[in-house]
Amino acid sequence: MANSAVDNAIAFSRFAFIILGYIRGLIYGHIRYSVSEEMDIGAFIGNIAEDLRLNLPQLSDRKFRLNSDDGGRYMKVNLDNGILSVRERIDRELLCGQAAMCTIPFEIILENPLAVYRGEVEILDVNDNSPTFRDSPIALQMSEAITPGVHFPLESAEDPDIGLNTVAVYAISSNEYFSIKAQKTEYGVVNAELQLDKPLDREMQSAFQLVLTATDGGIPQKSGTAQILITVVDFNDNPPIFDHEIYKGNIREDAPQGTLVLTVKATDLDEGLNAELTYTFSKLASPTVLELFSLDPQLGEIRLEGELDYEEVNSYSLNVQAMDHGSPAIATRSTVLIKVTDVNDNPPEIKVTSVTSKIPENAPPGTLITLINVIDRDSGENGQFHCDIPKNIPFRLRNSSKNHFELITSKMLDREVVAEYKVPFLARDLGSPSLSANETIQVVISDVNDNAPRFGASSYNIYVMENNSPGSSIFAVTAKDRDMDQNSYVSYSFVENLIQNFPVSSYLSINSMNGTIYVLRSFDYEKLKNFQIRVQARDAGVPPLSSSATVNVIILDQNDNAPVIVSPSEQSGSSEEESVPQSAGQGYLVTKIIATDADSGQNARLSYHMVKATDPSLFKVGQNSGEIRTARNILASDATRQTLFILVKDNGQPSLSSTVAIHIAVLENITEKVTETGNVLRNSEHFTDLNLYLIIIFGCTSFLFLVIILLLIGIKCRQNTNISQDYISSSCCGGPNYSFNRRPEMDETLRYPGTGRMMRAPVAHHYSVCLSPESAKSDFLFLKPCSAPASQANC
Ligand SMILES: *[C@@H]1O[C@H](CO)[C@@H](O)[C@H](O)[C@H]1NC(C)=O
Ligand SMILES: *[C@@H]1O[C@H](CO)[C@@H](O)[C@H](O)[C@H]1NC(C)=O
Ligand SMILES: *[C@@H]1O[C@H](CO)[C@@H](O)[C@H](O)[C@H]1NC(C)=O
């Protein structure tokens, strides 16, 4: 059916062109035929004989020839009927391509006469070709950055047909982004262009697959399609985007090097290099921070590279940047906050500031000694701490603030007990495990003179043998002072005192440095048996402290006195005569020898022995009593004068003795009583020295008493009289005025009451205690008046 329709069309055209050709042939001497392409072989083109009005029989006679440009390929003439027909199928597109007019010129040549006719056969187009695309699919690359409206020329579809039969319309499969703009050129070619209607976004759609359809204008229409593959080329239009606006990380301050803190991550919607990211720290960060952390440029891992110290910096803020590799590159920033968490890595630090180098031992409780500053550079519990010192010391801590402590005394101190303290001060923080620090605080106690020197005993007994040699040391006292240095330097002295009216210093001296006591004189037990002095020890502190001890000097007796026979008194070795009645019987007490010994004890224990007698059998002497008694009755034959030699000896070692001769007269009529009276009288005549002294002392005392009474009366009577004298001269036994300690300025006028007469007091005499050369022998102290300086030299 289709073919018949085509044939009809061809027939119609042929007809039309024959008419036309005929007319033209007439006009131009030309014949022109037209025939559709693709006609079957033998298809009629034109009747040349008829059109050229040639006689059919003449054709062969006139050697009719068809000379066509195609070399007789497509057409042939039937010489029998002069019809030009298709010899071979004609493809117009092959023959003429896209030329708008496709003709095959030919010549008809006749001879006899020669006649040449020119003509041509126009090949008419038939829509026998569909539009075709040479390249399918058509690959296109478009940057996503191009703006809508831009045209992309497309390769036109090819349709060898011409005119209406060639490509007339392009269409594209429905889509949002692209449309086809077709334009017909002046040569009748339609050029198609792809127009972008809407911005592309690779990130939304990175590729399009479209179908381009080209349709010709023939009847029936023919069309061809091609695929358009559009790849959207990425444009670096997307910045990298971090997962978080702010990254927060924690890291312990003791984290080792290389510890991963956190990872930053950014994504870029672009692709390829545009999506390849490099992480860096912002250049604004300080160099120290840059050294402390590293950032892996590809992985975005932030790692610790240095050592952290919470106490120095407890948080870090970093700016990280992610930059893609597009061109131009786009960068994005994000902030990373890294918090350092505290680890108890700092022990408390103790700083001690001494207020005083030494604290006096009398410092009252509460005295400040040392300021202590404790710091723990950790925070929180790790930075809190407890401070402590031992309880058993006289110090305590006072906290003046959280970090400041004061070491103060809590009790009275005593250097003599503890002179120096080493106070361990311990500070321990509350972290876990807790760290501690300690410091030893040295507290030196300085001495205060709070201890008096102490003697080893409160009293000492010193035994000194009489007749000692003066100048020798007899004892040493020692007092210790528990203080130190000057406060402990002890010096010794005697507390002044009179011993038998003489100052102590005349008896003894003491080495003030070491307490050695020296005796200055030779003692006589018979005069001074003991005395007491007080020794004072005094330190060199300010003010000084002192204490004293009693020293009892006990003088020991020596047998240095021979017995002294008191009665019967002896004159030139023999006593006066005793008498005994002849009638006296055995045991009659003739006389009693009284002897004394100035020594004491055994040295004074006397015993009596008869060493020689006229008649040793007549008398005997009581060994202990000294009584001389008759040993038997006196006989008439006995001599009337008897002499006995009695030895009185003491019990000393060696013993001393005296001898007395006793003369006894044997009387015939004498009474006992007379004898006794005589004895008594005789006894009273022989005063001992002791008795003499006693009498003198008694006399002096009485005289003094009298004078005092007189003076008192005088003062009372003369109250108005200004008597400035506080010293009254006294005379003893009419001798010169003896006075000790009398000062020269006391040499003043005395006004005796009642007399109204001024009396000049005698010039004072100075008496010194002198040891006479004989004293070594006699052991007596002699007082010598030293009234003149010259005589003083003798003393
Ligand atoms: C001292 O320490 C006590 C107990 O430890 C505390 O209560 C007081 O607040 C502290 N004082 C000062 C000034 O820090
Ligand atoms: C005090 O510190 C020393 C080292 O400085 C240490 O050996 C001692 O154990 C510490 N004492 C106390 C009680 O912590
Ligand atoms: C005391 O000092 C004197 C003089 O320096 C010395 O002779 C004596 O031996 C000392 N006595 C004592 C007990 O040291």
Tab-separated table of C-alpha atoms in Angstrom, residues 111-252:
chain	number	residue	atom	x	y	z
A	111	GLU	CA	22.612	11.579	-37.484
A	112	ASN	CA	21.363	12.174	-40.932
A	113	PRO	CA	20.940	14.955	-40.252
A	114	LEU	CA	22.876	15.356	-37.310
A	115	ALA	CA	20.842	16.652	-34.539
A	116	VAL	CA	21.805	16.980	-30.932
A	117	TYR	CA	19.233	17.427	-28.309
A	118	ARG	CA	20.097	18.163	-24.816
A	119	GLY	CA	18.031	17.206	-21.908
A	120	GLU	CA	18.246	16.253	-18.319
A	121	VAL	CA	16.569	13.994	-15.902
A	122	GLU	CA	15.888	15.396	-12.551
A	123	ILE	CA	15.978	12.901	-9.781
A	124	LEU	CA	13.254	13.700	-7.402
A	125	ASP	CA	13.740	13.087	-3.710
A	126	VAL	CA	11.716	10.563	-1.946
A	127	ASN	CA	11.675	10.428	1.885
A	128	ASP	CA	13.476	7.276	1.985
A	129	ASN	CA	15.951	8.170	4.791
A	130	SER	CA	15.375	8.625	8.427
A	131	PRO	CA	17.375	11.198	10.265
A	132	THR	CA	20.346	9.539	11.892
A	133	PHE	CA	22.860	10.673	14.405
A	134	ARG	CA	26.347	9.820	13.751
A	135	ASP	CA	27.375	9.601	17.338
A	136	SER	CA	25.143	8.058	19.771
A	137	PRO	CA	25.221	8.347	22.573
A	138	ILE	CA	26.301	11.922	22.578
A	139	ALA	CA	28.445	12.529	25.616
A	140	LEU	CA	28.461	15.967	27.031
A	141	GLN	CA	30.259	17.382	30.044
A	142	MET	CA	28.912	20.418	31.690
A	143	SER	CA	30.227	22.307	34.581
A	144	GLU	CA	27.697	22.716	37.214
A	145	ALA	CA	28.715	26.296	37.390
A	146	ILE	CA	27.311	27.317	34.014
A	147	THR	CA	24.477	29.652	34.059
A	148	PRO	CA	21.098	28.873	32.559
A	149	GLY	CA	20.642	30.043	28.984
A	150	VAL	CA	23.891	28.739	27.730
A	151	HIS	CA	23.560	26.715	24.531
A	152	PHE	CA	25.407	23.604	23.747
A	153	PRO	CA	25.477	22.937	20.006
A	154	LEU	CA	24.524	19.431	19.138
A	155	GLU	CA	25.657	17.590	16.198
A	156	SER	CA	22.819	17.635	13.748
A	157	ALA	CA	21.124	14.511	12.760
A	158	GLU	CA	21.795	13.490	9.210
A	159	ASP	CA	19.101	12.890	6.720
A	160	PRO	CA	20.302	12.503	3.138
A	161	ASP	CA	16.920	13.467	1.887
A	162	ILE	CA	16.439	16.955	0.996
A	163	GLY	CA	13.841	19.540	1.339
A	164	LEU	CA	10.980	18.543	3.432
A	165	ASN	CA	12.306	15.111	3.631
A	166	THR	CA	15.287	16.155	5.528
A	167	VAL	CA	15.458	16.836	9.290
A	168	ALA	CA	12.946	19.345	10.271
A	169	VAL	CA	12.407	19.040	13.999
A	170	TYR	CA	14.462	18.095	17.060
A	171	ALA	CA	12.966	17.105	20.302
A	172	ILE	CA	14.376	15.984	23.588
A	173	SER	CA	13.000	13.704	26.179
A	174	SER	CA	11.223	15.513	28.871
A	175	ASN	CA	13.403	16.878	31.682
A	176	GLU	CA	13.576	19.895	33.898
A	177	TYR	CA	16.909	21.196	32.919
A	178	PHE	CA	17.351	21.119	29.208
A	179	SER	CA	15.455	22.132	26.135
A	180	ILE	CA	16.296	22.094	22.430
A	181	LYS	CA	16.619	25.163	20.428
A	182	ALA	CA	16.594	24.430	16.700
A	183	GLN	CA	17.312	26.907	13.998
A	184	LYS	CA	17.005	26.538	10.342
A	185	THR	CA	19.900	27.909	8.452
A	186	GLU	CA	19.609	29.623	5.183
A	187	TYR	CA	20.655	26.389	3.528
A	188	GLY	CA	17.720	24.735	5.000
A	189	VAL	CA	19.651	22.839	7.576
A	190	VAL	CA	18.230	22.740	11.029
A	191	ASN	CA	20.823	23.180	13.727
A	192	ALA	CA	19.892	21.978	17.153
A	193	GLU	CA	21.331	23.336	20.347
A	194	LEU	CA	20.819	22.141	23.836
A	195	GLN	CA	19.868	24.930	26.124
A	196	LEU	CA	20.270	24.851	29.893
A	197	ASP	CA	17.130	26.089	31.454
A	198	LYS	CA	17.910	25.625	35.137
A	199	PRO	CA	21.133	25.735	37.145
A	200	LEU	CA	22.782	22.454	37.512
A	201	ASP	CA	23.842	21.017	40.812
A	202	ARG	CA	26.112	18.100	40.591
A	203	GLU	CA	25.530	17.429	44.129
A	204	MET	CA	21.832	16.901	43.374
A	205	GLN	CA	22.121	15.218	40.038
A	206	SER	CA	25.416	14.499	38.556
A	207	ALA	CA	24.319	12.923	35.244
A	208	PHE	CA	21.466	13.108	32.792
A	209	GLN	CA	20.429	10.647	30.187
A	210	LEU	CA	18.295	12.285	27.518
A	211	VAL	CA	16.962	11.123	24.223
A	212	LEU	CA	17.253	13.452	21.302
A	213	THR	CA	14.869	12.840	18.536
A	214	ALA	CA	15.256	14.300	15.060
A	215	THR	CA	12.233	14.141	12.826
A	216	ASP	CA	12.088	15.004	9.132
A	217	GLY	CA	9.359	16.717	7.363
A	218	GLY	CA	8.613	13.987	4.865
A	219	ILE	CA	5.410	12.128	4.522
A	220	PRO	CA	5.367	9.886	6.279
A	221	GLN	CA	7.661	11.409	8.808
A	222	LYS	CA	10.771	9.628	9.726
A	223	SER	CA	12.791	10.160	12.822
A	224	GLY	CA	15.986	9.100	14.475
A	225	THR	CA	17.092	9.253	18.027
A	226	ALA	CA	20.306	9.657	19.866
A	227	GLN	CA	21.099	9.368	23.491
A	228	ILE	CA	22.604	12.363	25.161
A	229	LEU	CA	24.610	11.539	28.184
A	230	ILE	CA	25.325	14.642	30.144
A	231	THR	CA	27.864	14.465	32.894
A	232	VAL	CA	27.773	17.348	35.292
A	233	VAL	CA	31.296	18.314	36.028
A	234	ASP	CA	31.872	19.282	39.555
A	235	PHE	CA	32.591	22.835	40.319
A	236	ASN	CA	34.119	23.671	43.665
A	237	ASP	CA	30.977	25.287	44.848
A	238	ASN	CA	30.660	23.601	48.182
A	239	PRO	CA	32.739	24.498	51.168
A	240	PRO	CA	33.916	21.726	53.447
A	241	ILE	CA	31.573	21.392	56.382
A	242	PHE	CA	32.665	20.232	59.809
A	243	ASP	CA	30.587	17.722	61.702
A	244	HIS	CA	30.419	20.064	64.653
A	245	GLU	CA	30.614	23.734	64.993
A	246	ILE	CA	32.695	23.295	68.115
A	247	TYR	CA	34.642	20.218	69.012
A	248	LYS	CA	35.130	19.587	72.679
A	249	GLY	CA	37.682	17.203	74.014
A	250	ASN	CA	39.127	16.308	77.380
A	251	ILE	CA	42.575	15.117	78.084
A	252	ARG	CA	44.307	14.273	81.336
